[in-house]
Amino acid sequence: MSVKRRNRGIMGAAIVLGAMFVALDHSQYRRSSPAPVAGESDPQVEAGGYGSASDDAETPVTSGAAVETGGYGAAGDDADAAIGAETGGYGIATGASPDETGQGAAATSTPAEDVGREMEEYYRRLQLDAEPDDPR
Amino acid sequence: MQTSASVVTPDKPVALMTLLALLAVSLFLQNEFQTRQSLLFLIGTGLGVTLLHAAFGFAGGWRRLIRERRSTSARAQILLLGLTSTLFFPVLGQLFPGINAQAAVAPVGLSVLIGAFMFGIGMQLGGGCGSGTLFTVGGGHVAMLVTLVFFIIGATVASAHLHWWLALPSFGKLSLITALGWGPALVAQGLCLIALYAVVLAVERQRHGNIEPLFAAKTADSSFTDRLILGPWPLLWGVIGLAAFNLLTLLIAGHPWSITFAFGLWGAKIWTAIGGDAASWPYWSSGYPAVALSRSVLADNISIMNFGLILGAVLAAALAGKFAPEDRIKRERLVASIIGGLLLGYGARLAFGCNIGALLAGIGSGSMHGWLWLVAGFTGSVVGVRLRVRMHLDPPPR
């Protein structure tokens, strides 16, 4: 076997192993996270999980932000607020997207209405796709 | 090295598979998370293509300056620092109030000094810095795969010890933008960078009596489109590409481009998966690290940008016909990769990042810890270059 062929094999194996790590990690995360219910308050957003922390049932999406990943959930009830989470991810409060300082970044400037549209689509998908015993 | 585009034979199967993988992953991220995650993945891909096509490495450039007194790469890095600062300072100085972006400002302390010094040694022994390790792994260099594995181990171990290192003396956070305002801060930093540029020019001229042109065309006989797709790129394209993608990262992610936080995260997740309890370590038990550890690795900005960077480098290497070159790994190289990788990982965690997350992002954010990182990292590289000779990785300098 030539050195080049061997090296390509090693690189291929490394990529497959890396992909397996990502897939396993992601599937574990999904199994352990319950599904959000539109309009309901879900304290898990504070831990970076699913759901909206909003207490305003009429604006669960805009104030709840991108809650499906736990990364972008907002703790506030201000529909105009930028995306943020109390501890989860990319928020204003304590969370934040990481830089190397470990301090995190402020919220992004994504308009709340864009997030709202994305969340409406997400909830619509959930209602369409989720089976009754769906672990999500 | 002169390379003619006429002899470039793209590795079409690898390029095609990589393109399909990029498409699949970006669609998955868009569907599973948000458009933003998908965009960050693609920005990472752009960074990988830029780094590989422009062969933009920090470790090799510093080594060439130390050993040969040639400053081409070092000058390109200084230009990158200047361009990044010019793009970042107005944003971070709130010139555009609608943009909410966080500067990479960290304490100026002993942990940075020691960590960057270790990183400087490690980048010479390991054969790559933070970005260099990722893009050369993407290029299919097996020895760098060893460096990356031990980089991850080093970062993970350091995260277990970090609370002790952070208790060492520190001057706290020192931000030029906060102290002077973004305009005067940019002028002051620009003057420092010009002075540094003049110093490396003088060093080269003193040794050689001439200066290597910074942006000489590597391929005179190929069209712009061929060069853009197949490479190689002049360093100027690398400078512009890296600064532009870094600005996009700042605007979309809300923080500058960084790399090594993800290595510690991957290591902590693997440690947890095999029965360890990384979540109980102080570093992983609060704040963003705790959140990142508790959720999917794909929800972490830096991780998905790193994945994009590796795949981007695979694509660029395949297009350039350079994927997985015939590297024979000697024992000395293997040992150096292991030691270097450990120093890289451990040092980066102590220093609040690598050459990207601490040096480029730090100086680009007007943080004095970035300048301390530069001094300590370069000093470590001087030691690392000497160690390379002792380990028979390089011949003695002339």
Short mmCIF file of C-alpha atoms in Angstrom, two decimals:
data_model
loop_
_atom_site.label_atom_id
_atom_site.label_comp_id
_atom_site.label_asym_id
_atom_site.label_seq_id
_atom_site.Cartn_x
_atom_site.Cartn_y
_atom_site.Cartn_z
CA MET A 1 0.00 0.00 0.00
CA SER A 2 1.39 3.37 -0.96
CA VAL A 3 1.95 6.04 1.66
CA LYS A 4 -0.56 8.30 -0.05
CA ARG A 5 -3.24 5.61 -0.05
CA ARG A 6 -2.54 4.81 3.60
CA ASN A 7 -2.75 8.48 4.53
CA ARG A 8 -6.05 8.87 2.72
CA GLY A 9 -7.36 5.84 4.59
CA ILE A 10 -6.29 7.29 7.92
CA MET A 11 -7.88 10.64 7.11
CA GLY A 12 -11.09 8.93 5.98
CA ALA A 13 -11.24 6.93 9.20
CA ALA A 14 -10.65 10.07 11.24
CA ILE A 15 -13.47 11.90 9.46
CA VAL A 16 -15.83 8.96 10.02
CA LEU A 17 -14.90 8.81 13.72
CA GLY A 18 -15.42 12.55 14.06
CA ALA A 19 -18.81 12.33 12.36
CA MET A 20 -19.80 9.45 14.68
CA PHE A 21 -18.84 11.53 17.71
CA VAL A 22 -20.96 14.43 16.52
CA ALA A 23 -23.91 12.20 15.62
CA LEU A 24 -23.85 10.37 18.96
CA ASP A 25 -23.51 13.58 20.92
CA HIS A 26 -26.32 15.24 19.03
CA SER A 27 -28.66 12.26 19.31
CA GLN A 28 -28.05 12.05 23.06
CA TYR A 29 -28.90 15.71 23.38
CA ARG A 30 -32.11 15.30 21.43
CA ARG A 31 -33.22 12.28 23.46
CA SER A 32 -32.72 14.13 26.72
CA SER A 33 -34.63 17.24 25.70
CA PRO A 34 -38.40 17.38 25.86
CA ALA A 35 -40.40 19.06 23.16
CA PRO A 36 -41.59 22.60 23.59
CA VAL A 37 -45.26 23.34 23.53
CA ALA A 38 -46.26 26.54 21.85
CA GLY A 39 -47.56 29.13 24.22
CA GLU A 40 -46.48 27.34 27.36
CA SER A 41 -43.83 28.53 29.65
CA ASP A 42 -40.98 26.10 30.01
CA PRO A 43 -38.32 26.69 32.61
CA GLN A 44 -35.87 24.51 30.72
CA VAL A 45 -34.98 27.47 28.61
CA GLU A 46 -33.02 28.71 31.57
CA ALA A 47 -30.85 25.64 31.40
CA GLY A 48 -30.36 25.91 27.72
CA GLY A 49 -33.04 23.42 26.92
CA TYR A 50 -36.28 23.59 25.04
CA GLY A 51 -39.11 25.93 25.55
CA SER A 52 -39.95 29.52 26.10
CA ALA A 53 -39.53 31.31 29.36
CA SER A 54 -42.02 33.89 28.33
CA ASP A 55 -44.97 34.40 30.58
CA ASP A 56 -46.90 36.03 27.83
CA ALA A 57 -48.97 33.38 26.13
CA GLU A 58 -49.62 35.62 23.21
CA THR A 59 -46.01 36.10 22.35
CA PRO A 60 -44.43 32.75 23.07
CA VAL A 61 -42.47 32.74 19.92
CA THR A 62 -41.10 36.21 19.63
CA SER A 63 -40.02 36.41 23.21
CA GLY A 64 -39.07 32.78 23.44
CA ALA A 65 -36.71 33.10 20.54
CA ALA A 66 -35.00 30.14 19.00
CA VAL A 67 -35.72 27.69 21.71
CA GLU A 68 -35.43 24.45 19.85
CA THR A 69 -31.73 24.22 20.39
CA GLY A 70 -31.68 25.85 23.73
CA GLY A 71 -29.17 28.18 22.29
CA TYR A 72 -31.15 31.28 21.71
CA GLY A 73 -34.02 31.34 24.14
CA ALA A 74 -35.03 34.64 25.59
CA ALA A 75 -35.92 35.08 29.19
CA GLY A 76 -37.74 38.28 28.70
CA ASP A 77 -41.24 39.05 27.59
CA ASP A 78 -40.27 41.92 25.37
CA ALA A 79 -41.00 40.96 21.82
CA ASP A 80 -38.65 43.63 20.56
CA ALA A 81 -35.73 42.35 22.51
CA ALA A 82 -32.88 40.77 20.73
CA ILE A 83 -32.31 37.09 21.21
CA GLY A 84 -31.05 36.08 24.57
CA ALA A 85 -31.12 33.43 27.21
CA GLU A 86 -30.60 33.61 30.90
CA THR A 87 -28.06 30.89 30.95
CA GLY A 88 -28.45 29.18 27.66
CA GLY A 89 -26.29 30.08 24.83
CA TYR A 90 -26.25 33.41 23.25
CA GLY A 91 -28.11 35.58 25.60
CA ILE A 92 -27.80 38.90 27.20
CA ALA A 93 -28.02 37.89 30.81
CA THR A 94 -25.28 35.48 31.70
CA GLY A 95 -25.13 33.13 28.85
CA ALA A 96 -23.61 34.38 25.75
CA SER A 97 -21.92 32.90 22.88
CA PRO A 98 -18.39 32.03 23.82
CA ASP A 99 -15.27 33.73 22.86
CA GLU A 100 -11.99 32.46 24.13
CA THR A 101 -12.29 34.56 27.23
CA GLY A 102 -15.15 32.38 28.35
CA GLN A 103 -17.20 35.46 29.06
CA GLY A 104 -19.57 35.21 26.18
CA ALA A 105 -21.03 37.66 23.81
CA ALA A 106 -24.02 39.85 23.86
CA ALA A 107 -27.11 38.92 21.97
CA THR A 108 -27.20 39.00 18.25
CA SER A 109 -29.03 41.65 16.37
CA THR A 110 -31.46 39.25 14.75
CA PRO A 111 -34.82 40.98 14.74
CA ALA A 112 -37.41 39.39 16.95
CA GLU A 113 -39.88 39.10 14.13
CA ASP A 114 -37.43 36.99 12.11
CA VAL A 115 -37.03 34.70 15.07
CA GLY A 116 -40.78 34.62 15.41
CA ARG A 117 -41.23 33.46 11.86
CA GLU A 118 -38.62 30.77 12.34
CA MET A 119 -40.29 29.58 15.50
CA GLU A 120 -43.72 29.50 13.96
CA GLU A 121 -42.29 27.30 11.25
CA TYR A 122 -40.64 25.16 13.87
CA TYR A 123 -43.80 24.66 15.87
CA ARG A 124 -45.70 23.94 12.69
CA ARG A 125 -43.19 21.24 11.83
CA LEU A 126 -43.43 19.78 15.29
CA GLN A 127 -47.16 19.50 15.08
CA LEU A 128 -46.90 17.89 11.67
CA ASP A 129 -44.04 15.57 12.37
CA ALA A 130 -44.22 14.54 16.00
CA GLU A 131 -45.67 11.13 16.74
CA PRO A 132 -47.66 10.67 19.97
CA ASP A 133 -44.79 8.80 21.55
CA ASP A 134 -42.11 10.99 20.09
CA PRO A 135 -39.44 11.27 22.79
CA ARG A 136 -38.90 14.88 21.87
CA MET B 1 7.69 27.28 -3.74
CA GLN B 2 6.59 28.03 -7.26
CA THR B 3 3.52 26.17 -8.37
CA SER B 4 2.06 26.33 -11.79
CA ALA B 5 -1.67 26.09 -12.24
CA SER B 6 -1.11 24.12 -15.41
CA VAL B 7 0.00 21.10 -13.38
CA VAL B 8 -2.82 21.31 -10.82
CA THR B 9 -4.95 18.19 -11.05
CA PRO B 10 -7.99 18.47 -8.80
CA ASP B 11 -8.91 15.40 -6.78
CA LYS B 12 -12.44 15.33 -8.17
CA PRO B 13 -13.94 12.47 -6.09
CA VAL B 14 -12.79 14.03 -2.81
CA ALA B 15 -13.90 17.51 -3.93
CA LEU B 16 -17.33 16.24 -4.95
CA MET B 17 -17.87 14.27 -1.75
CA THR B 18 -16.80 17.27 0.30
CA LEU B 19 -19.16 19.58 -1.54
CA LEU B 20 -22.02 17.16 -0.91
CA ALA B 21 -21.05 16.92 2.76
CA LEU B 22 -20.96 20.72 3.06
CA LEU B 23 -24.39 21.00 1.49
CA ALA B 24 -25.85 18.26 3.69
CA VAL B 25 -24.42 19.64 6.93
CA SER B 26 -25.46 23.23 6.22
CA LEU B 27 -29.01 22.11 5.38
CA PHE B 28 -29.11 19.95 8.50
CA LEU B 29 -27.96 22.83 10.70
CA GLN B 30 -30.50 25.14 9.12
CA ASN B 31 -33.27 22.64 9.69
CA GLU B 32 -32.23 21.46 13.14
CA PHE B 33 -31.14 24.78 14.59
CA GLN B 34 -31.25 28.14 12.86
CA THR B 35 -30.07 29.79 9.71
CA ARG B 36 -27.39 31.40 11.82
CA GLN B 37 -25.75 28.07 12.66
CA SER B 38 -25.73 27.17 9.00
CA LEU B 39 -24.17 30.51 8.09
CA LEU B 40 -21.46 30.13 10.72
CA PHE B 41 -20.66 26.67 9.38
CA LEU B 42 -20.25 28.14 5.89
CA ILE B 43 -18.12 30.99 7.24
CA GLY B 44 -15.89 28.33 8.80
CA THR B 45 -15.73 26.67 5.39
CA GLY B 46 -14.64 29.96 3.83
CA LEU B 47 -11.95 30.34 6.47
CA GLY B 48 -10.68 26.82 5.72
CA VAL B 49 -10.50 27.49 1.98
CA THR B 50 -8.74 30.81 2.61
CA LEU B 51 -6.21 29.37 5.04
CA LEU B 52 -5.30 26.46 2.78
CA HIS B 53 -5.22 28.25 -0.56
CA ALA B 54 -3.20 31.15 0.87
CA ALA B 55 -1.13 28.75 3.04
CA PHE B 56 -1.66 31.28 5.81
CA GLY B 57 0.05 29.83 8.85
CA PHE B 58 1.40 31.61 11.89
CA ALA B 59 3.80 28.92 13.11
CA GLY B 60 5.72 28.55 9.85
CA GLY B 61 5.89 32.30 9.34
CA TRP B 62 7.32 32.88 12.78
CA ARG B 63 9.79 30.03 12.31
CA ARG B 64 10.99 31.52 9.03
CA LEU B 65 11.45 34.90 10.70
CA ILE B 66 13.40 33.36 13.58
CA ARG B 67 15.55 31.00 11.51
CA GLU B 68 16.00 32.81 8.21
CA ARG B 69 15.09 36.38 9.08
CA ARG B 70 12.54 36.34 6.28
CA SER B 71 9.47 38.32 7.23
CA THR B 72 6.96 37.77 4.40
CA SER B 73 4.46 35.83 6.46
CA ALA B 74 5.03 37.94 9.58
CA ARG B 75 4.27 41.10 7.58
CA ALA B 76 1.09 39.53 6.23
CA GLN B 77 0.05 38.71 9.81
CA ILE B 78 0.68 42.32 10.88
CA LEU B 79 -1.46 43.52 7.97
CA LEU B 80 -4.16 41.07 9.05
CA LEU B 81 -4.05 42.49 12.58
CA GLY B 82 -4.31 46.02 11.19
CA LEU B 83 -7.18 45.25 8.83
CA THR B 84 -9.06 43.31 11.50
CA SER B 85 -8.65 46.19 13.96
CA THR B 86 -9.87 48.67 11.35
CA LEU B 87 -12.99 46.57 10.74
CA PHE B 88 -13.62 45.66 14.38
CA PHE B 89 -12.99 48.89 16.30
CA PRO B 90 -15.94 50.89 14.91
CA VAL B 91 -18.28 47.95 15.52
CA LEU B 92 -17.00 47.27 19.02
CA GLY B 93 -16.91 51.00 19.75
CA GLN B 94 -20.67 51.15 19.16
CA LEU B 95 -20.46 53.27 16.01
CA PHE B 96 -23.40 51.19 14.81
CA PRO B 97 -25.70 50.94 17.85
CA GLY B 98 -27.88 48.30 16.24
CA ILE B 99 -25.04 45.81 16.18
CA ASN B 100 -24.47 44.08 19.44
CA ALA B 101 -21.07 42.42 19.38
CA GLN B 102 -18.78 41.35 22.19
CA ALA B 103 -15.07 42.19 22.19
CA ALA B 104 -12.54 39.49 23.09
CA VAL B 105 -11.17 41.22 26.18
CA ALA B 106 -9.49 39.10 28.84
CA PRO B 107 -7.35 39.79 31.90
CA VAL B 108 -3.72 40.69 31.40
CA GLY B 109 -2.15 38.27 33.80
CA LEU B 110 0.34 35.53 34.48
CA SER B 111 -1.94 32.87 33.03
CA VAL B 112 -1.77 34.60 29.62
CA LEU B 113 1.99 35.05 29.88
CA ILE B 114 2.65 31.42 30.77
CA GLY B 115 -0.04 30.00 28.52
CA ALA B 116 1.05 31.90 25.41
CA PHE B 117 4.70 30.99 26.07
CA MET B 118 3.72 27.31 26.23
CA PHE B 119 1.62 27.73 23.10
CA GLY B 120 4.57 29.33 21.29
CA ILE B 121 6.76 26.30 22.03
CA GLY B 122 3.93 23.96 21.13
CA MET B 123 3.20 25.58 17.78
CA GLN B 124 6.77 24.98 16.67
CA LEU B 125 6.97 21.40 17.93
CA GLY B 126 3.46 20.49 16.83
CA GLY B 127 3.95 22.07 13.42
CA GLY B 128 0.93 24.36 13.53
CA CYS B 129 -0.96 26.95 15.52
CA GLY B 130 -4.69 26.80 16.25
CA SER B 131 -5.82 27.62 12.73
CA GLY B 132 -2.80 25.94 11.16
CA THR B 133 -3.49 22.64 12.89
CA LEU B 134 -7.08 22.59 11.67
CA PHE B 135 -6.41 23.52 8.07
CA THR B 136 -3.47 21.15 7.70
CA VAL B 137 -5.58 18.35 9.17
CA GLY B 138 -8.16 19.23 6.55
CA GLY B 139 -5.40 19.08 3.97
CA GLY B 140 -4.87 15.47 4.96
CA HIS B 141 -1.56 15.74 6.84
CA VAL B 142 -1.60 12.72 9.11
CA ALA B 143 1.06 14.04 11.48
CA MET B 144 -1.16 17.03 12.21
CA LEU B 145 -3.95 14.65 13.14
CA VAL B 146 -1.73 13.48 15.99
CA THR B 147 -1.10 17.11 16.97
CA LEU B 148 -4.85 17.78 16.95
CA VAL B 149 -5.66 14.79 19.16
CA PHE B 150 -3.13 15.89 21.77
CA PHE B 151 -4.21 19.53 21.35
CA ILE B 152 -7.68 18.39 22.46
CA ILE B 153 -6.25 16.39 25.36
CA GLY B 154 -4.12 19.35 26.48
CA ALA B 155 -7.07 21.76 26.34
CA THR B 156 -9.23 19.35 28.31
CA VAL B 157 -6.63 18.81 31.04
CA ALA B 158 -6.07 22.57 31.28
CA SER B 159 -9.77 23.16 31.75
CA ALA B 160 -9.54 21.01 34.88
CA HIS B 161 -6.74 23.20 36.24
CA LEU B 162 -7.84 26.59 34.97
CA HIS B 163 -9.31 27.86 38.23
CA TRP B 164 -5.88 27.52 39.82
CA TRP B 165 -4.13 29.41 37.02
CA LEU B 166 -6.71 32.19 37.02
CA ALA B 167 -6.00 32.82 40.69
CA LEU B 168 -2.48 34.00 39.76
CA PRO B 169 -1.76 37.77 39.75
CA SER B 170 -3.39 39.81 37.02
CA PHE B 171 -3.84 43.46 36.04
CA GLY B 172 -7.42 42.75 35.04
CA LYS B 173 -8.96 43.59 31.70
CA LEU B 174 -7.34 46.44 29.80
CA SER B 175 -9.18 47.61 26.71
CA LEU B 176 -7.85 50.34 24.45
CA ILE B 177 -11.33 51.03 23.11
CA THR B 178 -12.73 51.50 26.60
CA ALA B 179 -9.79 53.63 27.68
CA LEU B 180 -9.44 55.89 24.62
CA GLY B 181 -12.56 55.52 22.51
CA TRP B 182 -12.47 53.54 19.28
CA GLY B 183 -11.00 56.29 17.06
CA PRO B 184 -7.94 57.23 19.13
CA ALA B 185 -7.52 53.57 20.06
CA LEU B 186 -7.38 52.61 16.39
CA VAL B 187 -4.79 55.30 15.69
CA ALA B 188 -2.66 54.23 18.67
CA GLN B 189 -2.84 50.56 17.75
CA GLY B 190 -2.19 51.35 14.10
CA LEU B 191 1.01 53.19 15.04
CA CYS B 192 2.15 50.20 17.10
CA LEU B 193 1.51 47.85 14.18
CA ILE B 194 3.36 50.15 11.76
CA ALA B 195 6.32 50.19 14.15
CA LEU B 196 6.24 46.40 14.37
CA TYR B 197 6.10 46.16 10.57
CA ALA B 198 9.14 48.44 10.32
CA VAL B 199 11.05 46.29 12.81
CA VAL B 200 10.53 43.02 10.91
CA LEU B 201 11.39 44.77 7.64
CA ALA B 202 14.63 46.05 9.17
CA VAL B 203 15.49 42.58 10.47
CA GLU B 204 15.07 41.07 7.00
CA ARG B 205 16.96 43.86 5.25
CA GLN B 206 19.82 43.66 7.72
CA ARG B 207 20.32 39.94 7.13
CA HIS B 208 19.68 39.75 3.38
CA GLY B 209 20.10 43.23 2.03
CA ASN B 210 16.75 42.92 0.27
CA ILE B 211 13.09 42.38 1.03
CA GLU B 212 10.98 39.56 -0.33
CA PRO B 213 7.90 40.97 -2.04
CA LEU B 214 4.86 40.40 0.10
CA PHE B 215 2.27 39.77 -2.55
CA ALA B 216 4.18 38.23 -5.38
CA ALA B 217 2.04 36.12 -7.67
CA LYS B 218 2.67 32.44 -7.12
CA THR B 219 1.14 31.53 -10.45
CA ALA B 220 1.73 33.90 -13.28
CA ASP B 221 0.21 31.72 -15.95
CA SER B 222 -3.29 31.10 -14.60
CA SER B 223 -6.49 33.09 -14.80
CA PHE B 224 -8.06 34.82 -11.82
CA THR B 225 -10.90 32.26 -11.71
CA ASP B 226 -8.51 29.32 -11.83
CA ARG B 227 -6.47 30.76 -9.03
CA LEU B 228 -9.55 31.55 -6.98
CA ILE B 229 -10.86 28.00 -7.24
CA LEU B 230 -7.72 25.91 -7.50
CA GLY B 231 -5.25 28.10 -5.63
CA PRO B 232 -2.64 28.96 -4.60
CA TRP B 233 -3.58 32.44 -3.45
CA PRO B 234 -1.26 35.35 -2.80
CA LEU B 235 -0.99 36.22 0.88
CA LEU B 236 -2.92 39.44 0.24
CA TRP B 237 -6.00 37.41 -0.66
CA GLY B 238 -5.52 35.48 2.55
CA VAL B 239 -5.35 38.69 4.59
CA ILE B 240 -8.51 40.07 3.00
CA GLY B 241 -10.39 36.77 3.21
CA LEU B 242 -9.54 36.11 6.86
CA ALA B 243 -10.40 39.66 7.93
CA ALA B 244 -13.70 39.59 6.01
CA PHE B 245 -14.79 36.20 7.39
CA ASN B 246 -13.75 37.32 10.88
CA LEU B 247 -15.94 40.41 10.55
CA LEU B 248 -18.84 38.25 9.38
CA THR B 249 -18.32 36.05 12.43
CA LEU B 250 -18.41 39.09 14.69
CA LEU B 251 -21.62 40.35 13.11
CA ILE B 252 -23.43 37.01 12.94
CA ALA B 253 -22.16 35.16 16.02
CA GLY B 254 -21.73 38.27 18.15
CA HIS B 255 -18.10 37.45 18.96
CA PRO B 256 -14.83 37.27 17.02
CA TRP B 257 -13.58 34.07 15.40
CA SER B 258 -12.05 31.66 17.87
CA ILE B 259 -11.05 28.01 17.78
CA THR B 260 -9.75 26.35 20.91
CA PHE B 261 -12.73 26.63 23.24
CA ALA B 262 -14.25 23.87 21.12
CA PHE B 263 -11.25 21.57 21.63
CA GLY B 264 -11.76 21.63 25.38
CA LEU B 265 -15.48 21.11 24.87
CA TRP B 266 -14.94 18.07 22.64
CA GLY B 267 -12.48 16.63 25.16
CA ALA B 268 -14.85 17.22 28.07
CA LYS B 269 -17.69 15.58 26.17
CA ILE B 270 -15.54 12.55 25.33
CA TRP B 271 -14.36 12.36 28.95
CA THR B 272 -17.98 12.44 30.08
CA ALA B 273 -18.96 9.81 27.51
CA ILE B 274 -16.39 7.36 28.84
CA GLY B 275 -17.58 7.76 32.41
CA GLY B 276 -15.76 10.88 33.62
CA ASP B 277 -17.44 13.78 35.33
CA ALA B 278 -16.20 16.89 33.58
CA ALA B 279 -19.37 18.72 34.61
CA SER B 280 -18.10 18.81 38.19
CA TRP B 281 -14.91 20.68 37.25
CA PRO B 282 -15.20 24.38 38.12
CA TYR B 283 -14.69 25.47 34.50
CA TRP B 284 -17.50 23.29 33.16
CA SER B 285 -19.90 23.83 36.05
CA SER B 286 -21.05 27.37 35.41
CA GLY B 287 -21.64 30.00 32.75
CA TYR B 288 -21.46 29.26 29.07
CA PRO B 289 -19.10 26.24 29.40
CA ALA B 290 -21.71 24.43 31.51
CA VAL B 291 -24.40 25.19 28.96
CA ALA B 292 -22.20 24.09 26.07
CA LEU B 293 -21.35 20.83 27.81
CA SER B 294 -24.99 20.06 28.46
CA ARG B 295 -26.23 20.42 24.90
CA SER B 296 -25.41 19.27 21.40
CA VAL B 297 -21.96 20.01 20.09
CA LEU B 298 -23.70 21.32 16.98
CA ALA B 299 -25.26 24.11 19.05
CA ASP B 300 -21.79 25.48 19.79
CA ASN B 301 -20.76 28.22 17.35
CA ILE B 302 -17.07 27.54 17.63
CA SER B 303 -17.43 23.81 17.10
CA ILE B 304 -19.47 24.16 13.93
CA MET B 305 -17.06 26.79 12.60
CA ASN B 306 -14.18 24.38 13.27
CA PHE B 307 -16.02 21.59 11.44
CA GLY B 308 -16.63 23.97 8.55
CA LEU B 309 -12.98 25.02 8.57
CA ILE B 310 -11.75 21.43 8.34
CA LEU B 311 -14.15 20.59 5.52
CA GLY B 312 -13.27 23.83 3.73
CA ALA B 313 -9.61 22.87 3.89
CA VAL B 314 -10.43 19.37 2.59
CA LEU B 315 -12.26 20.97 -0.33
CA ALA B 316 -9.46 23.43 -1.09
CA ALA B 317 -6.81 20.72 -0.83
CA ALA B 318 -8.80 18.47 -3.16
CA LEU B 319 -9.27 21.29 -5.67
CA ALA B 320 -5.54 22.01 -5.53
CA GLY B 321 -4.72 18.31 -5.90
CA LYS B 322 -2.91 18.36 -2.58
CA PHE B 323 -5.16 16.26 -0.35
CA ALA B 324 -3.37 13.68 1.81
CA PRO B 325 0.18 14.14 0.55
CA GLU B 326 2.82 11.46 0.92
CA ASP B 327 3.88 12.21 4.47
CA ARG B 328 6.05 9.59 6.08
CA ILE B 329 5.89 10.19 9.80
CA LYS B 330 9.23 9.73 11.50
CA ARG B 331 9.47 8.88 15.18
CA GLU B 332 10.92 12.30 16.04
CA ARG B 333 8.00 13.98 14.29
CA LEU B 334 5.51 11.83 16.15
CA VAL B 335 7.06 12.65 19.54
CA ALA B 336 7.15 16.35 18.65
CA SER B 337 3.49 16.24 17.60
CA ILE B 338 2.48 14.68 20.90
CA ILE B 339 4.46 17.13 23.05
CA GLY B 340 3.55 20.06 20.85
CA GLY B 341 -0.13 19.19 20.84
CA LEU B 342 -0.24 18.97 24.63
CA LEU B 343 1.52 22.34 24.98
CA LEU B 344 -0.78 23.91 22.40
CA GLY B 345 -3.92 22.77 24.16
CA TYR B 346 -2.79 23.48 27.69
CA GLY B 347 -1.30 26.84 26.77
CA ALA B 348 -4.33 27.99 24.77
CA ARG B 349 -6.70 27.37 27.67
CA LEU B 350 -4.50 29.30 30.09
CA ALA B 351 -4.05 32.19 27.65
CA PHE B 352 -7.75 32.60 26.81
CA GLY B 353 -7.20 31.25 23.35
CA CYS B 354 -4.76 30.54 20.58
CA ASN B 355 -3.28 32.72 17.87
CA ILE B 356 -6.83 33.30 16.61
CA GLY B 357 -8.98 33.60 19.73
CA ALA B 358 -6.42 35.51 21.81
CA LEU B 359 -3.89 37.05 19.44
CA LEU B 360 -6.00 38.03 16.43
CA ALA B 361 -9.30 38.50 18.27
CA GLY B 362 -7.62 40.09 21.29
CA ILE B 363 -5.61 42.67 19.35
CA GLY B 364 -8.50 43.10 16.93
CA SER B 365 -10.67 43.93 19.95
CA GLY B 366 -8.16 46.37 21.41
CA SER B 367 -7.44 44.12 24.40
CA MET B 368 -3.97 44.34 25.90
CA HIS B 369 -4.00 40.61 26.62
CA GLY B 370 -3.60 40.12 22.85
CA TRP B 371 -0.37 42.11 22.85
CA LEU B 372 0.94 40.20 25.87
CA TRP B 373 0.04 37.00 24.03
CA LEU B 374 2.07 38.16 21.00
CA VAL B 375 5.20 38.83 23.04
CA ALA B 376 4.97 35.64 25.10
CA GLY B 377 3.94 33.47 22.14
CA PHE B 378 6.80 34.71 19.98
CA THR B 379 9.29 34.18 22.82
CA GLY B 380 7.98 30.65 23.21
CA SER B 381 8.40 30.14 19.47
CA VAL B 382 12.07 31.15 19.70
CA VAL B 383 12.52 28.40 22.29
CA GLY B 384 10.46 26.00 20.18
CA VAL B 385 12.58 26.62 17.08
CA ARG B 386 15.71 25.73 19.10
CA LEU B 387 14.04 22.60 20.43
CA ARG B 388 13.18 21.55 16.85
CA VAL B 389 16.90 21.54 16.05
CA ARG B 390 17.65 19.49 19.15
CA MET B 391 14.94 17.02 18.20
CA HIS B 392 16.38 16.73 14.66
CA LEU B 393 13.26 18.15 13.06
CA ASP B 394 15.26 20.97 11.46
CA PRO B 395 18.95 21.38 10.57
CA PRO B 396 20.91 23.91 12.62
CA PRO B 397 20.37 27.47 11.37
CA ARG B 398 23.06 28.86 9.08
#
